[in-house]
Amino acid sequence: MNDKKDISDLPVKEMIDKAFEMLKRAYTPYSHWKVGAALLSETGKIWGGCNIENAAHTPCNCAERTAIFKAISEGDTKFKAIAVVGGREGNVTDYCAPCGVCRQVMMEFCDPETFIVISAKSPTEYKIQTLKELLPDGFGPATLIC
């Protein structure tokens, strides 16, 4: 765990538990790599997401984006943190970081300086990073403001 970030106001265990719950719902008949995510909005609601594959590959959606798009489609648009878990056939043995596309979507909707990404391999083993640490020179809405 990274002690440099104040996560005292985050329901970390609840988020990790929700991510593990979502992992069981992943639809991954091709890669067999299951991912679950739990997104915490500023309202305190935790939105779950799982990855969903498709035979055509490009219509696939990652767990993190599923949670973000689900929240936004319901009008919840400001986020504090996300927990992510994943592994082959849902067997989590290591940390699972968001892919580049998910990081880019987070840049669109989250403050890279304060948004927390929790990568967990168990409810008690996790690492904490900010979005900026995961995507240091990210391209987002602020980039386009002149």
mmCIF file of C-alpha atoms in Angstrom:
data_model
loop_
_atom_site.group_PDB
_atom_site.id
_atom_site.type_symbol
_atom_site.label_atom_id
_atom_site.label_comp_id
_atom_site.label_asym_id
_atom_site.label_seq_id
_atom_site.Cartn_x
_atom_site.Cartn_y
_atom_site.Cartn_z
ATOM 1 C CA MET A 1 0.000 0.000 0.000
ATOM 2 C CA ASN A 2 1.230 3.482 -0.831
ATOM 3 C CA ASP A 3 1.138 5.670 2.303
ATOM 4 C CA LYS A 4 1.738 8.950 0.441
ATOM 5 C CA LYS A 5 -1.934 9.414 -0.504
ATOM 6 C CA ASP A 6 -4.680 10.165 1.968
ATOM 7 C CA ILE A 7 -7.334 7.559 1.379
ATOM 8 C CA SER A 8 -8.937 7.852 4.814
ATOM 9 C CA ASP A 9 -12.200 9.143 3.321
ATOM 10 C CA LEU A 10 -12.450 6.287 0.793
ATOM 11 C CA PRO A 11 -14.402 3.077 1.479
ATOM 12 C CA VAL A 12 -11.467 1.025 0.170
ATOM 13 C CA LYS A 13 -12.595 -2.379 1.472
ATOM 14 C CA GLU A 14 -16.135 -1.881 0.191
ATOM 15 C CA MET A 15 -14.806 -0.854 -3.215
ATOM 16 C CA ILE A 16 -12.451 -3.833 -3.453
ATOM 17 C CA ASP A 17 -15.229 -6.208 -2.349
ATOM 18 C CA LYS A 18 -17.520 -4.743 -5.034
ATOM 19 C CA ALA A 19 -14.780 -5.133 -7.676
ATOM 20 C CA PHE A 20 -14.388 -8.810 -6.731
ATOM 21 C CA GLU A 21 -18.181 -9.225 -6.928
ATOM 22 C CA MET A 22 -18.191 -7.687 -10.421
ATOM 23 C CA LEU A 23 -15.320 -9.955 -11.479
ATOM 24 C CA LYS A 24 -17.758 -12.891 -11.265
ATOM 25 C CA ARG A 25 -20.040 -11.222 -13.831
ATOM 26 C CA ALA A 26 -17.360 -10.735 -16.490
ATOM 27 C CA TYR A 27 -18.142 -12.189 -19.909
ATOM 28 C CA THR A 28 -14.803 -13.378 -21.309
ATOM 29 C CA PRO A 29 -15.230 -16.429 -23.565
ATOM 30 C CA TYR A 30 -12.226 -15.430 -25.734
ATOM 31 C CA SER A 31 -9.452 -14.061 -23.518
ATOM 32 C CA HIS A 32 -10.629 -15.703 -20.264
ATOM 33 C CA TRP A 33 -9.178 -12.603 -18.529
ATOM 34 C CA LYS A 34 -11.877 -11.420 -16.124
ATOM 35 C CA VAL A 35 -11.833 -7.913 -14.650
ATOM 36 C CA GLY A 36 -14.081 -6.267 -12.094
ATOM 37 C CA ALA A 37 -14.199 -2.590 -11.180
ATOM 38 C CA ALA A 38 -15.881 -0.440 -8.563
ATOM 39 C CA LEU A 39 -16.124 3.300 -9.217
ATOM 40 C CA LEU A 40 -16.739 5.717 -6.341
ATOM 41 C CA SER A 41 -18.607 8.868 -7.287
ATOM 42 C CA GLU A 42 -18.471 12.101 -5.316
ATOM 43 C CA THR A 43 -22.041 11.352 -4.174
ATOM 44 C CA GLY A 44 -20.705 8.266 -2.380
ATOM 45 C CA LYS A 45 -22.339 5.742 -4.708
ATOM 46 C CA ILE A 46 -20.248 2.797 -5.851
ATOM 47 C CA TRP A 47 -20.836 1.786 -9.455
ATOM 48 C CA GLY A 48 -19.803 -1.725 -10.478
ATOM 49 C CA GLY A 49 -18.481 -2.801 -13.861
ATOM 50 C CA CYS A 50 -17.113 -5.923 -15.509
ATOM 51 C CA ASN A 51 -15.429 -6.545 -18.821
ATOM 52 C CA ILE A 52 -17.635 -7.755 -21.655
ATOM 53 C CA GLU A 53 -16.089 -9.385 -24.724
ATOM 54 C CA ASN A 54 -17.446 -9.814 -28.226
ATOM 55 C CA ALA A 55 -16.459 -12.161 -31.057
ATOM 56 C CA ALA A 56 -15.733 -9.121 -33.254
ATOM 57 C CA HIS A 57 -13.259 -7.825 -30.598
ATOM 58 C CA THR A 58 -13.665 -4.079 -31.216
ATOM 59 C CA PRO A 59 -17.086 -3.945 -29.489
ATOM 60 C CA CYS A 60 -15.482 -5.267 -26.261
ATOM 61 C CA ASN A 61 -15.666 -3.065 -23.184
ATOM 62 C CA CYS A 62 -13.411 -3.035 -20.139
ATOM 63 C CA ALA A 63 -14.726 -3.181 -16.579
ATOM 64 C CA GLU A 64 -13.550 0.344 -15.766
ATOM 65 C CA ARG A 65 -15.314 1.866 -18.759
ATOM 66 C CA THR A 66 -18.448 -0.173 -18.053
ATOM 67 C CA ALA A 67 -18.609 1.351 -14.557
ATOM 68 C CA ILE A 68 -17.848 4.883 -15.788
ATOM 69 C CA PHE A 69 -20.364 4.765 -18.642
ATOM 70 C CA LYS A 70 -23.012 3.227 -16.381
ATOM 71 C CA ALA A 71 -22.573 6.042 -13.852
ATOM 72 C CA ILE A 72 -22.562 8.803 -16.478
ATOM 73 C CA SER A 73 -25.651 7.373 -18.189
ATOM 74 C CA GLU A 74 -27.455 7.693 -14.834
ATOM 75 C CA GLY A 75 -26.327 11.301 -14.313
ATOM 76 C CA ASP A 76 -23.499 10.646 -11.839
ATOM 77 C CA THR A 77 -20.543 12.455 -13.415
ATOM 78 C CA LYS A 78 -17.953 13.296 -10.743
ATOM 79 C CA PHE A 79 -15.657 10.588 -9.441
ATOM 80 C CA LYS A 80 -13.178 10.115 -6.595
ATOM 81 C CA ALA A 81 -11.681 6.648 -7.067
ATOM 82 C CA ILE A 82 -11.860 3.263 -8.756
ATOM 83 C CA ALA A 83 -10.856 -0.203 -7.574
ATOM 84 C CA VAL A 84 -9.761 -2.768 -10.164
ATOM 85 C CA VAL A 85 -9.160 -6.518 -9.857
ATOM 86 C CA GLY A 86 -8.487 -9.071 -12.566
ATOM 87 C CA GLY A 87 -6.957 -12.338 -13.590
ATOM 88 C CA ARG A 88 -7.182 -15.368 -15.850
ATOM 89 C CA GLU A 89 -10.525 -17.117 -15.322
ATOM 90 C CA GLY A 90 -11.101 -14.691 -12.439
ATOM 91 C CA ASN A 91 -8.158 -16.022 -10.451
ATOM 92 C CA VAL A 92 -6.559 -12.864 -9.057
ATOM 93 C CA THR A 93 -2.865 -13.430 -8.326
ATOM 94 C CA ASP A 94 -1.381 -10.005 -9.060
ATOM 95 C CA TYR A 95 -2.312 -6.344 -9.436
ATOM 96 C CA CYS A 96 -4.371 -5.409 -12.496
ATOM 97 C CA ALA A 97 -3.945 -1.843 -13.750
ATOM 98 C CA PRO A 98 -6.372 -0.110 -16.136
ATOM 99 C CA CYS A 99 -5.473 -0.341 -19.816
ATOM 100 C CA GLY A 100 -4.505 2.737 -21.839
ATOM 101 C CA VAL A 101 -7.997 3.234 -23.269
ATOM 102 C CA CYS A 102 -9.520 3.177 -19.780
ATOM 103 C CA ARG A 103 -6.916 5.642 -18.537
ATOM 104 C CA GLN A 104 -7.838 7.956 -21.418
ATOM 105 C CA VAL A 105 -11.557 7.711 -20.539
ATOM 106 C CA MET A 106 -10.687 8.491 -16.917
ATOM 107 C CA MET A 107 -8.834 11.598 -18.157
ATOM 108 C CA GLU A 108 -12.087 12.767 -19.725
ATOM 109 C CA PHE A 109 -14.145 12.489 -16.539
ATOM 110 C CA CYS A 110 -11.730 12.550 -13.584
ATOM 111 C CA ASP A 111 -9.226 14.985 -12.110
ATOM 112 C CA PRO A 112 -5.852 13.308 -12.751
ATOM 113 C CA GLU A 113 -4.293 14.994 -9.713
ATOM 114 C CA THR A 114 -6.828 13.643 -7.210
ATOM 115 C CA PHE A 115 -8.531 10.617 -8.799
ATOM 116 C CA ILE A 116 -7.331 7.462 -7.013
ATOM 117 C CA VAL A 117 -6.814 4.108 -8.735
ATOM 118 C CA ILE A 118 -6.764 1.125 -6.386
ATOM 119 C CA SER A 119 -5.258 -2.021 -7.937
ATOM 120 C CA ALA A 120 -5.961 -4.969 -5.653
ATOM 121 C CA LYS A 121 -5.008 -8.607 -5.508
ATOM 122 C CA SER A 122 -6.971 -9.203 -2.291
ATOM 123 C CA PRO A 123 -9.087 -7.148 0.109
ATOM 124 C CA THR A 124 -5.943 -6.411 2.129
ATOM 125 C CA GLU A 125 -3.280 -6.290 -0.608
ATOM 126 C CA TYR A 126 -3.595 -3.282 -2.860
ATOM 127 C CA LYS A 127 -1.659 -0.389 -4.252
ATOM 128 C CA ILE A 128 -2.796 3.188 -4.604
ATOM 129 C CA GLN A 129 -1.906 5.527 -7.468
ATOM 130 C CA THR A 130 -3.332 8.724 -8.851
ATOM 131 C CA LEU A 131 -4.474 8.862 -12.450
ATOM 132 C CA LYS A 132 -1.627 11.317 -13.101
ATOM 133 C CA GLU A 133 0.888 8.711 -11.935
ATOM 134 C CA LEU A 134 -0.632 6.172 -14.342
ATOM 135 C CA LEU A 135 -0.890 8.657 -17.222
ATOM 136 C CA PRO A 136 1.667 11.425 -16.507
ATOM 137 C CA ASP A 137 1.205 13.453 -19.676
ATOM 138 C CA GLY A 138 -2.436 12.623 -20.231
ATOM 139 C CA PHE A 139 -4.548 14.326 -22.880
ATOM 140 C CA GLY A 140 -7.845 15.539 -21.465
ATOM 141 C CA PRO A 141 -10.356 18.380 -21.573
ATOM 142 C CA ALA A 142 -7.907 20.809 -19.939
ATOM 143 C CA THR A 143 -5.498 20.240 -22.832
ATOM 144 C CA LEU A 144 -7.975 21.813 -25.250
ATOM 145 C CA ILE A 145 -8.643 24.942 -23.173
ATOM 146 C CA CYS A 146 -6.771 27.878 -24.705
#
